[in-house]
mmCIF file of C-alpha atoms and ligand atoms in Angstrom:
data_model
loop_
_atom_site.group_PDB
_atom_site.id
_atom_site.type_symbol
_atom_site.label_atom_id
_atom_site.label_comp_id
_atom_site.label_asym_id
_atom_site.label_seq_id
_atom_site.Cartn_x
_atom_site.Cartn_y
_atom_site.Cartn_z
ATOM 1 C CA UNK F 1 7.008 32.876 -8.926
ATOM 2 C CA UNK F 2 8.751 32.132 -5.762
ATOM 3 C CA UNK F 3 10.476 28.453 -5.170
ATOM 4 C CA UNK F 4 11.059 27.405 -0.851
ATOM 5 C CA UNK F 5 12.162 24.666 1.073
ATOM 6 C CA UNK F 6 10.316 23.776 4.385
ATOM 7 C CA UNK F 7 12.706 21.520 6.721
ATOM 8 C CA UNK F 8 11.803 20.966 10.334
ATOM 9 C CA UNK F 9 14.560 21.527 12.389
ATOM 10 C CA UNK F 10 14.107 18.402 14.791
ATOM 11 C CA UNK F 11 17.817 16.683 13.753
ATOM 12 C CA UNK F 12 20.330 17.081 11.134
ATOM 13 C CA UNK F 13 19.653 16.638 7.195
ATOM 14 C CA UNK F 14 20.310 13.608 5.709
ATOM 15 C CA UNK F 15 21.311 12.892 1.969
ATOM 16 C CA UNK F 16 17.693 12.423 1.144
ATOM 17 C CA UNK F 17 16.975 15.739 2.609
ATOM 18 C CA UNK F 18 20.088 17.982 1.122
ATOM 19 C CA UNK F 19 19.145 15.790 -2.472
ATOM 20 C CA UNK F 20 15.251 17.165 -2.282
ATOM 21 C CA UNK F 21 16.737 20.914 -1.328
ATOM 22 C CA UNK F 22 19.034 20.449 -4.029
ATOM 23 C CA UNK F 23 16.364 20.246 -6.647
ATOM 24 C CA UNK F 24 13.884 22.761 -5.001
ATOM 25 C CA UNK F 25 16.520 25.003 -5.402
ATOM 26 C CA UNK F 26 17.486 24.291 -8.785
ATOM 27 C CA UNK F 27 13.993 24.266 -9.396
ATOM 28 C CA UNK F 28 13.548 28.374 -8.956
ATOM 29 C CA UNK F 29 17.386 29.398 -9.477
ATOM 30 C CA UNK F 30 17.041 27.699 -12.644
ATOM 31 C CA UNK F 31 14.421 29.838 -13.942
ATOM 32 C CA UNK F 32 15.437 33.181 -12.362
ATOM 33 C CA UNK F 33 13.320 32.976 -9.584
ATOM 34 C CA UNK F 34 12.999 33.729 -5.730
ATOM 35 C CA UNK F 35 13.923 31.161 -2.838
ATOM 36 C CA UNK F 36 12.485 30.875 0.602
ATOM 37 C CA UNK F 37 13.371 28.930 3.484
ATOM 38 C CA UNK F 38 10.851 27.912 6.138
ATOM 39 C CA UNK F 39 11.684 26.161 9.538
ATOM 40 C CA UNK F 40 8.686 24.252 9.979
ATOM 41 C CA UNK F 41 9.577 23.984 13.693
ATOM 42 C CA UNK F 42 5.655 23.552 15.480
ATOM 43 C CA UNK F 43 7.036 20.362 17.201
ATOM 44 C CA UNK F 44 8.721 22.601 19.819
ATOM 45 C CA UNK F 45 9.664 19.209 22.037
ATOM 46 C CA UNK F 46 12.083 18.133 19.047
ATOM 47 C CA UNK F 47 13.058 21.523 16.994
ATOM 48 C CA UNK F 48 15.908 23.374 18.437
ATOM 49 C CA UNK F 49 17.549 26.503 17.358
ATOM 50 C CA UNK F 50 20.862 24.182 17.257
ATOM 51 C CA UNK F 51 19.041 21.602 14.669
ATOM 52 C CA UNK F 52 17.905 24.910 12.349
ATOM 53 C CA UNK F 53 21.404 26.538 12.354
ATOM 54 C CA UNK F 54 23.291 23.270 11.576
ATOM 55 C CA UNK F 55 20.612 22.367 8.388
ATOM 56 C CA UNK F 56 21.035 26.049 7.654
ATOM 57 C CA UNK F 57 24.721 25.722 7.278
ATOM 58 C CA UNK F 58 24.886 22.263 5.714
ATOM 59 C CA UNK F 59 22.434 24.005 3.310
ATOM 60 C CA UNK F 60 25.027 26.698 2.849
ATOM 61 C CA UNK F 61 27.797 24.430 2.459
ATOM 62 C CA UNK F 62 26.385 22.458 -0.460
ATOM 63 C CA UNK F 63 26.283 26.256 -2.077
ATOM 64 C CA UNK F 64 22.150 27.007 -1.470
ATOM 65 C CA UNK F 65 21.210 30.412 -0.809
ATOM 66 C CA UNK F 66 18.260 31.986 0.076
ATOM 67 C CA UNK F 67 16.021 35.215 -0.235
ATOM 68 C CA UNK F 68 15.147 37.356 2.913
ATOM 69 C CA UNK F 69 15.042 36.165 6.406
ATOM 70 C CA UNK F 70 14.411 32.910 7.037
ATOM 71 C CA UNK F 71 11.157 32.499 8.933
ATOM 72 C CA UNK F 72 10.028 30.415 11.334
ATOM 73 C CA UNK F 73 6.413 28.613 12.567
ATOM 74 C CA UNK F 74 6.799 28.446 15.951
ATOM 75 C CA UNK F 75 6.553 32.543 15.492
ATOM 76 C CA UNK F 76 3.494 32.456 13.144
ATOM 77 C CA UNK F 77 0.972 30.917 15.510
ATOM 78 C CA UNK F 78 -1.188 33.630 15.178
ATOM 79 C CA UNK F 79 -1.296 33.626 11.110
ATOM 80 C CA UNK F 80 -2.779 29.819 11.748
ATOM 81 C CA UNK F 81 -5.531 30.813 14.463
ATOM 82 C CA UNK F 82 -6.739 33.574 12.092
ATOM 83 C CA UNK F 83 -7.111 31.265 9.065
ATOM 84 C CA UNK F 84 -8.687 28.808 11.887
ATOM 85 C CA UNK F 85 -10.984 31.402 13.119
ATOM 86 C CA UNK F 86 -12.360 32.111 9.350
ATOM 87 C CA UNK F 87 -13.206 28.559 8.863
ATOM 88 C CA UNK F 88 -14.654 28.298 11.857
ATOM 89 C CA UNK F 89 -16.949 31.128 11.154
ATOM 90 C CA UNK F 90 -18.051 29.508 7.984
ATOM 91 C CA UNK F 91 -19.296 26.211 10.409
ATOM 92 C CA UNK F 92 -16.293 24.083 9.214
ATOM 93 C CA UNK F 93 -14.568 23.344 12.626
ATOM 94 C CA UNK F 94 -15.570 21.127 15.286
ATOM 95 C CA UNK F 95 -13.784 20.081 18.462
ATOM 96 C CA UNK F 96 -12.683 16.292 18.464
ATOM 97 C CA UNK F 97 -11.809 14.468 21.943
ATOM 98 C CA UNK F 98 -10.779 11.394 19.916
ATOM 99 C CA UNK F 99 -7.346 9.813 21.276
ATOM 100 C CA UNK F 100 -5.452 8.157 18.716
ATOM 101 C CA UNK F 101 -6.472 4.737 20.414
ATOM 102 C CA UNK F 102 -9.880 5.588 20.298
ATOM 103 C CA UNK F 103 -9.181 6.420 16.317
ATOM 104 C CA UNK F 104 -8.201 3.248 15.787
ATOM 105 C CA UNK F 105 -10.859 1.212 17.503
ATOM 106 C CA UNK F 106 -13.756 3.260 15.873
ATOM 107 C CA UNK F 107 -12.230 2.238 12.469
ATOM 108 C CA UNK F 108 -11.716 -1.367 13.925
ATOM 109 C CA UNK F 109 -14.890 -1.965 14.923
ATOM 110 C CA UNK F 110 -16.402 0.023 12.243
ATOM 111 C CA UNK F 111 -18.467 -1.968 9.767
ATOM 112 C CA UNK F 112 -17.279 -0.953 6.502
ATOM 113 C CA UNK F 113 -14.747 1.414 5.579
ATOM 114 C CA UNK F 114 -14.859 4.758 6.425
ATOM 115 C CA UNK F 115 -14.539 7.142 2.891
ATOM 116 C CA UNK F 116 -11.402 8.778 2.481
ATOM 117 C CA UNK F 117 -7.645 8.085 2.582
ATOM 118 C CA UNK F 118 -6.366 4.840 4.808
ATOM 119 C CA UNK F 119 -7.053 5.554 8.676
ATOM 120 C CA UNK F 120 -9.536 8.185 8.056
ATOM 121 C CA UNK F 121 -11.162 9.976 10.935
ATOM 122 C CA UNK F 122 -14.760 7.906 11.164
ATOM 123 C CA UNK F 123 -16.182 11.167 12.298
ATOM 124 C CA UNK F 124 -16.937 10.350 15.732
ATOM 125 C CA UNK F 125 -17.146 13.879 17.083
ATOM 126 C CA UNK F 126 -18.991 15.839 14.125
ATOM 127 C CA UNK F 127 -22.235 15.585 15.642
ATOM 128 C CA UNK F 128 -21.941 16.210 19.595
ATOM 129 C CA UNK F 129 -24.207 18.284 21.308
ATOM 130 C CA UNK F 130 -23.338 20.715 23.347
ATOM 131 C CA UNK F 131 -23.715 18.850 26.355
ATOM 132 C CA UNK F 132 -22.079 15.866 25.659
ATOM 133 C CA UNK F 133 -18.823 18.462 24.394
ATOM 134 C CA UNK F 134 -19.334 20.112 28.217
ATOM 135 C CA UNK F 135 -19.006 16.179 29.587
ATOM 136 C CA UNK F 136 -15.815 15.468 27.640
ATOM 137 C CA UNK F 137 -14.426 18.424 28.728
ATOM 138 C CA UNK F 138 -15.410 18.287 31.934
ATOM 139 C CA UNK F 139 -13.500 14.949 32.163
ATOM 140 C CA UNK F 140 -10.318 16.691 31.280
ATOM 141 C CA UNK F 141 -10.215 15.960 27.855
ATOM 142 C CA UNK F 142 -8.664 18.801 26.018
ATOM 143 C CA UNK F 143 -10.307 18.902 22.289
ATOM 144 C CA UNK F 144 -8.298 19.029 18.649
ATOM 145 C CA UNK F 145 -9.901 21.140 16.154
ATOM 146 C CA UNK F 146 -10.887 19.038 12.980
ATOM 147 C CA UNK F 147 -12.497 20.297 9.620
ATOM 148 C CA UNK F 148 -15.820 19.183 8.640
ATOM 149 C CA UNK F 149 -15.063 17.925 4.645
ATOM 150 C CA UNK F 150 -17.714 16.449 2.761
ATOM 151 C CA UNK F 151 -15.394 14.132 1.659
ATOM 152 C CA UNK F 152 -14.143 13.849 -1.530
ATOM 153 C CA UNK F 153 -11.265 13.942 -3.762
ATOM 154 C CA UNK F 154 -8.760 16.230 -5.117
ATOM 155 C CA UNK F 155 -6.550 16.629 -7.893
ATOM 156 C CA UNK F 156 -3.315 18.110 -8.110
ATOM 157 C CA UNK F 157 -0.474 18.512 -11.027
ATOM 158 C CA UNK F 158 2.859 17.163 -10.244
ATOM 159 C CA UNK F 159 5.782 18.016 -12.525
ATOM 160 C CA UNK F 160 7.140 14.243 -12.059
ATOM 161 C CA UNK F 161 4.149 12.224 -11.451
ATOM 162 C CA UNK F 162 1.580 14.011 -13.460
ATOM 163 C CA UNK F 163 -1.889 14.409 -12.177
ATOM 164 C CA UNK F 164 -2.483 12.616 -8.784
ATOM 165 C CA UNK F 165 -5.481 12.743 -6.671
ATOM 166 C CA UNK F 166 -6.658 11.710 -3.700
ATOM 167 C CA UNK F 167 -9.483 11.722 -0.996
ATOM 168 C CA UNK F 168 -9.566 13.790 2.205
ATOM 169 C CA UNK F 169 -10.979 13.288 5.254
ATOM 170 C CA UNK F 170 -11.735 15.727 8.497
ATOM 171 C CA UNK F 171 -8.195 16.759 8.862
ATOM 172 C CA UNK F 172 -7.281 18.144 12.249
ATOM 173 C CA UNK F 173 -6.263 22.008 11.832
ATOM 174 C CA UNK F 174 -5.330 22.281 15.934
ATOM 175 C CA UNK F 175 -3.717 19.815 17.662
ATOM 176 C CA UNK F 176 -5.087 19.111 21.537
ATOM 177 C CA UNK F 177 -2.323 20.670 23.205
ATOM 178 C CA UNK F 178 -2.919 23.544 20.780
ATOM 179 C CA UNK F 179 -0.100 23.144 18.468
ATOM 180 C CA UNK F 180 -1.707 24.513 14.778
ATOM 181 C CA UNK F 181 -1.460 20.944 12.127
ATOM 182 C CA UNK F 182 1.210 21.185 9.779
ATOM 183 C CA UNK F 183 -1.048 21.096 7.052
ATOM 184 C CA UNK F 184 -2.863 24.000 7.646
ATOM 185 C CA UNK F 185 0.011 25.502 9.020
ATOM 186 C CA UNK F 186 1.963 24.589 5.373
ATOM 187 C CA UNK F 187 -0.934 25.907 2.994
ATOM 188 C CA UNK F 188 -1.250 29.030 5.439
ATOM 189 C CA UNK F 189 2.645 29.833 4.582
ATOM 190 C CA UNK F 190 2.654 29.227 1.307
ATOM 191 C CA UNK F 191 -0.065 31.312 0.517
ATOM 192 C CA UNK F 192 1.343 34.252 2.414
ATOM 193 C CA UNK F 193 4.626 34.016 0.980
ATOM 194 C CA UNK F 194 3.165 33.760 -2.429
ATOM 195 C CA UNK F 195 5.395 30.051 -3.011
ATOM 196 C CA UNK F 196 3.854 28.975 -6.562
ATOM 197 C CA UNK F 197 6.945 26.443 -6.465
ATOM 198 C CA UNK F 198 6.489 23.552 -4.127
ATOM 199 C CA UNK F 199 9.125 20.969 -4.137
ATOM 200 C CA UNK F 200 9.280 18.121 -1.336
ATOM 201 C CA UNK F 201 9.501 14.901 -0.956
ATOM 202 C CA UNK F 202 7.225 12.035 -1.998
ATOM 203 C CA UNK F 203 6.663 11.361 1.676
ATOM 204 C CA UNK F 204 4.433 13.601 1.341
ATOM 205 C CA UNK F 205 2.359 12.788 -1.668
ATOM 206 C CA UNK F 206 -0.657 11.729 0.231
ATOM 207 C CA UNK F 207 -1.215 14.775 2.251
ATOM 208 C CA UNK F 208 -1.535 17.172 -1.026
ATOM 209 C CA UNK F 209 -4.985 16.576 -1.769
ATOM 210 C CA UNK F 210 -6.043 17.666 1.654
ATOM 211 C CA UNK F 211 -3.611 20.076 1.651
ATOM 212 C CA UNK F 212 -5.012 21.588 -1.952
ATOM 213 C CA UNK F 213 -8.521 21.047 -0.219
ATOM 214 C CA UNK F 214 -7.810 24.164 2.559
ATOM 215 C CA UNK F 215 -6.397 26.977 -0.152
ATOM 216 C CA UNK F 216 -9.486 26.092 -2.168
ATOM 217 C CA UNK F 217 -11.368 26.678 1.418
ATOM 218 C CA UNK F 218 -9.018 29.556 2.276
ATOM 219 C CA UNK F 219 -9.073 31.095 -1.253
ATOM 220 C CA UNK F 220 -5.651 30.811 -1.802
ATOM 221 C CA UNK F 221 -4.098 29.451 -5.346
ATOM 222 C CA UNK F 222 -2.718 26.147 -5.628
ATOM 223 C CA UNK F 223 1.015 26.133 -6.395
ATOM 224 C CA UNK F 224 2.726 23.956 -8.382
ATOM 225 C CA UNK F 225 3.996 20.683 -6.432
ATOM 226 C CA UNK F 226 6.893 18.761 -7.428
ATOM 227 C CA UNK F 227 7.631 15.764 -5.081
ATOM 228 C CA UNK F 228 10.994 14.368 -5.306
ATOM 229 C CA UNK F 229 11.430 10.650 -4.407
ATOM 230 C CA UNK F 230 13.189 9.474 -1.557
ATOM 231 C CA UNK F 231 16.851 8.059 -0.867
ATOM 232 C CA UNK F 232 16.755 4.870 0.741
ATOM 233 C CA UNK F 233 19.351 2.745 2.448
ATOM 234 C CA UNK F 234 21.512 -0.533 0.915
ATOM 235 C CA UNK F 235 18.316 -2.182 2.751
ATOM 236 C CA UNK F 236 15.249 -0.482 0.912
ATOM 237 C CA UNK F 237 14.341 0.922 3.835
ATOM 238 C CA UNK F 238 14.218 4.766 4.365
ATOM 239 C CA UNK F 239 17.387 6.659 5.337
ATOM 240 C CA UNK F 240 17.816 6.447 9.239
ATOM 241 C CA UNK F 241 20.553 6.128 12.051
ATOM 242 C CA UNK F 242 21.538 2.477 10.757
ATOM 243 C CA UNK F 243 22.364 2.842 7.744
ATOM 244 C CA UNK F 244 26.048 4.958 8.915
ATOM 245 C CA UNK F 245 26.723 8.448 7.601
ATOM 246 C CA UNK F 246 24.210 9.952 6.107
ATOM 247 C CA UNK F 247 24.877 13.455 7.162
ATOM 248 C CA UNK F 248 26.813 15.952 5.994
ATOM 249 C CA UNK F 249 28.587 16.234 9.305
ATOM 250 C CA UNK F 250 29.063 11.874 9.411
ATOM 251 C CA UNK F 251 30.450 11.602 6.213
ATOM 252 C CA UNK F 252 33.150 14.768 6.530
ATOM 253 C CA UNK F 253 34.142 12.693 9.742
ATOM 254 C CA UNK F 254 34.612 10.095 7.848
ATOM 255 C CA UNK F 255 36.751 11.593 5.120
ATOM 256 C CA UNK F 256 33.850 12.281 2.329
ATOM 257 C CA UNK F 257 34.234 16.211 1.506
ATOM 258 C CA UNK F 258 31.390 17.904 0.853
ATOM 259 C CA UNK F 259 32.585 18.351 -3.008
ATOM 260 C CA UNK F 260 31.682 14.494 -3.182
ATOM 261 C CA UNK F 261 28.398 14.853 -1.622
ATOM 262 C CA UNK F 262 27.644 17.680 -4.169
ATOM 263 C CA UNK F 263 28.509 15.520 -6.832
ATOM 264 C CA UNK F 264 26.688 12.374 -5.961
ATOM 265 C CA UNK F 265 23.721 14.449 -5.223
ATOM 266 C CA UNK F 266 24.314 15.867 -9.203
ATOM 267 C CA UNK F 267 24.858 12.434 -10.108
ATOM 268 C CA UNK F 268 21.601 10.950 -8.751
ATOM 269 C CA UNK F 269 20.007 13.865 -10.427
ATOM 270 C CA UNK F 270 21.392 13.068 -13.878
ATOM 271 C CA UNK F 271 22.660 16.028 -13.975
ATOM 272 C CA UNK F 272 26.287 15.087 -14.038
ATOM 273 C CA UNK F 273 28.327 12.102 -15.185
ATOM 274 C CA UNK F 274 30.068 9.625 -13.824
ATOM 275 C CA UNK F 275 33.623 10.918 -13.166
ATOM 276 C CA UNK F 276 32.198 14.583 -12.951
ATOM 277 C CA UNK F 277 32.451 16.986 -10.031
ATOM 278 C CA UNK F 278 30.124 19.686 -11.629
ATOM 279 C CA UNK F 279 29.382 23.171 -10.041
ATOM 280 C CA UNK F 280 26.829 24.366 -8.510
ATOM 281 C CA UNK F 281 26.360 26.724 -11.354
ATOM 282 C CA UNK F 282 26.708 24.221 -14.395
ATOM 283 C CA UNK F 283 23.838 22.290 -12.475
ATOM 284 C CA UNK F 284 21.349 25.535 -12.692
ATOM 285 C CA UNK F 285 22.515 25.557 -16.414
ATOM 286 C CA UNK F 286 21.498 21.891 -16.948
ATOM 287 C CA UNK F 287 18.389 21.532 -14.446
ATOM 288 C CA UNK F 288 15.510 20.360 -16.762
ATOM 289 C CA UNK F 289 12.130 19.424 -14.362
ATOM 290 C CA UNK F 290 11.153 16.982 -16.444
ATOM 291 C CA UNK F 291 14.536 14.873 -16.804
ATOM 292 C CA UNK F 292 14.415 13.819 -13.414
ATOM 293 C CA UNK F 293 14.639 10.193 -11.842
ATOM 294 C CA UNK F 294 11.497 9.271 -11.269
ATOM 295 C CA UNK F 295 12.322 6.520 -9.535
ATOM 296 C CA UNK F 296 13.995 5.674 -5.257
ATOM 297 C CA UNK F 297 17.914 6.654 -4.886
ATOM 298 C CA UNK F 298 19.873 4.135 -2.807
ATOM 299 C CA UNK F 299 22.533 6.161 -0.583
ATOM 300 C CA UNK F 300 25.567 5.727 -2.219
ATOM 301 C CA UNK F 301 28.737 3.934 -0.094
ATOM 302 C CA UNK F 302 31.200 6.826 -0.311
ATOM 303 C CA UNK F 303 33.779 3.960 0.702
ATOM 304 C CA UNK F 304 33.569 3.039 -3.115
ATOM 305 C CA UNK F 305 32.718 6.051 -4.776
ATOM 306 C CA UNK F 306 34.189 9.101 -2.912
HETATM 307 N N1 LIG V 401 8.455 20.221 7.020
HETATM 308 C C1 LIG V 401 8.173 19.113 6.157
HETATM 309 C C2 LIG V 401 9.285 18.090 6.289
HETATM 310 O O1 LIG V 401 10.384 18.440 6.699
HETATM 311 C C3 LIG V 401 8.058 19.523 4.711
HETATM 312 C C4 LIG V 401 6.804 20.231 4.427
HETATM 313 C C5 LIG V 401 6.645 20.691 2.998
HETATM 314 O O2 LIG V 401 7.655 20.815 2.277
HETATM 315 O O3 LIG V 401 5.523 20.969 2.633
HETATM 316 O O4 LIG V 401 9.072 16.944 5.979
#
């Protein structure tokens, strides 16, 4: 049983983040158990070896450790095109020259509803000849790969939320400049690193189904998925730039130690009380899954509560 955490290095954690690490690694140190890190870092424009060593030391700092080398995406391309290549040789890839735009006007114009999750692909491309593929490309369109579903839905357990399912559409597995999809590349990497532990946050809820969809396709076990909700600002809206610090970094600038942060993170959790600075070690003690708030954390003003 081995427990990860997947950030993508493309800027600095925020509370939300360092909260949902928190639990994924209380989540497998709690029961004796492995812990991976992942740099999900196939957005190459906006990771940065800076962004991964500064989330790997704020990680540090709020006392997480890890097992083994921390690997990274950008380095695995090849893992992806190989689980690529074996669902394309069962007939379940086809190129797609839609843009975005052209995504949206199909569903626009569309009748009725395509099946599947909100903004599904219509299918536009799934039946091109080859010639009309040779005129698309021949008008410099490069193609993504997408998988041809039969629609659908799938079910998953979550150790907050219970069983959730939803439907899936023809995800894209390659992006058109080549870049593997982060789900295939996600259910690729936890397969080979044997993570039956997934903890993340509720953000992404609605990409599990299609995400449990490809290790069914891949024959690869579905782990268990824990999705942690998110920490909003004073505002309701998700944690950003405007809402002051929110980073480990901000706040010790502005005279929060990282003790505090550790502590309002515990206290969010209900794992500690009011007045308590617990460590890191008491919270492994007292981690129970199934105690958690199920419900959105508002960022805390460490003005008031430091
Ligand atoms: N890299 C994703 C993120 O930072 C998380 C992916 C996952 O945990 O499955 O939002």
């Amino acid at each position: 049983m081995t427990g990860r955490f997947a950030p993508s290095p493309t800027g600095e954690l925020h509370l939300g983040n360092l909260r949902t690490a928190m639990v994924a690694w209380l989540s497998a140190r709690s029961e004796g158990r492995p812990f991976l890190i992942r740099m999900e870092d196939l957005d190459t424009v906006q990771a940065s070896p800076e962004h991964e060593a500064a989330q790997l030391h704020d990680l540090s700092s709020i006392g997480l450790d890890w097992d083994g080398e921390v690997i990274r995406q950008s380095e695995r391309f090849h893992l992806y095109d190989e689980a690529l290549d074996r669902l394309a040789a069962a007939g379940s890839v086809y190129e797609c020259f839609c843009s975005r735009r052209d995504i949206r006007l199909q569903i626009d114009a569309a009748a009725s509803a395509p099946h599947g999750p909100p903004g599904s692909y219509p299918g536009t491309c799934r039946a091109l000849s080859e010639a009309e593929r040779a005129d698309r490309r021949a008008a410099g369109r490069a193609p993504a790969l997408r998988l041809r579903t039969l629609g659908g839905t799938y079910a998953f357990v979550d150790r907050l939320v219970g069983t959730s399912s939803g439907a899936v559409d023809d995800v894209v597995l390659r992006r058109n400049d080549g870049v593997p999809a982060y789900n295939l590349a996600v259910v690729v990497d936890d397969g080979l690193q044997w993570v039956t532990d997934v903890v993340r946050g509720d953000d992404l809820l609605s990409s599990t189904p299609r995400q449990v969809m490809l290790q069914r396709l891949l024959g690869l076990d579905t782990p268990s998925y824990l999705h942690v909700p998110l920490v909003n600002g004073h505002d309701g809206e998700r944690l950003a730039k405007s809402h002051g610090a929110t980073t480990l970094r901000e706040l010790r600038e502005a005279g929060t130690s990282t003790d505090d942060v550790v502590a309002w993170i515990a206290r969010s959790l209900d794992l500690a009380g009011p007045m308590e600075t617990p460590t890191i070690d008491v919270l492994v003690d007292r981690f129970d899954p199934t105690a958690l708030p199920r419900h959105v954390v508002e960022a805390p003003d460490f003005t008031l509560v430091g």
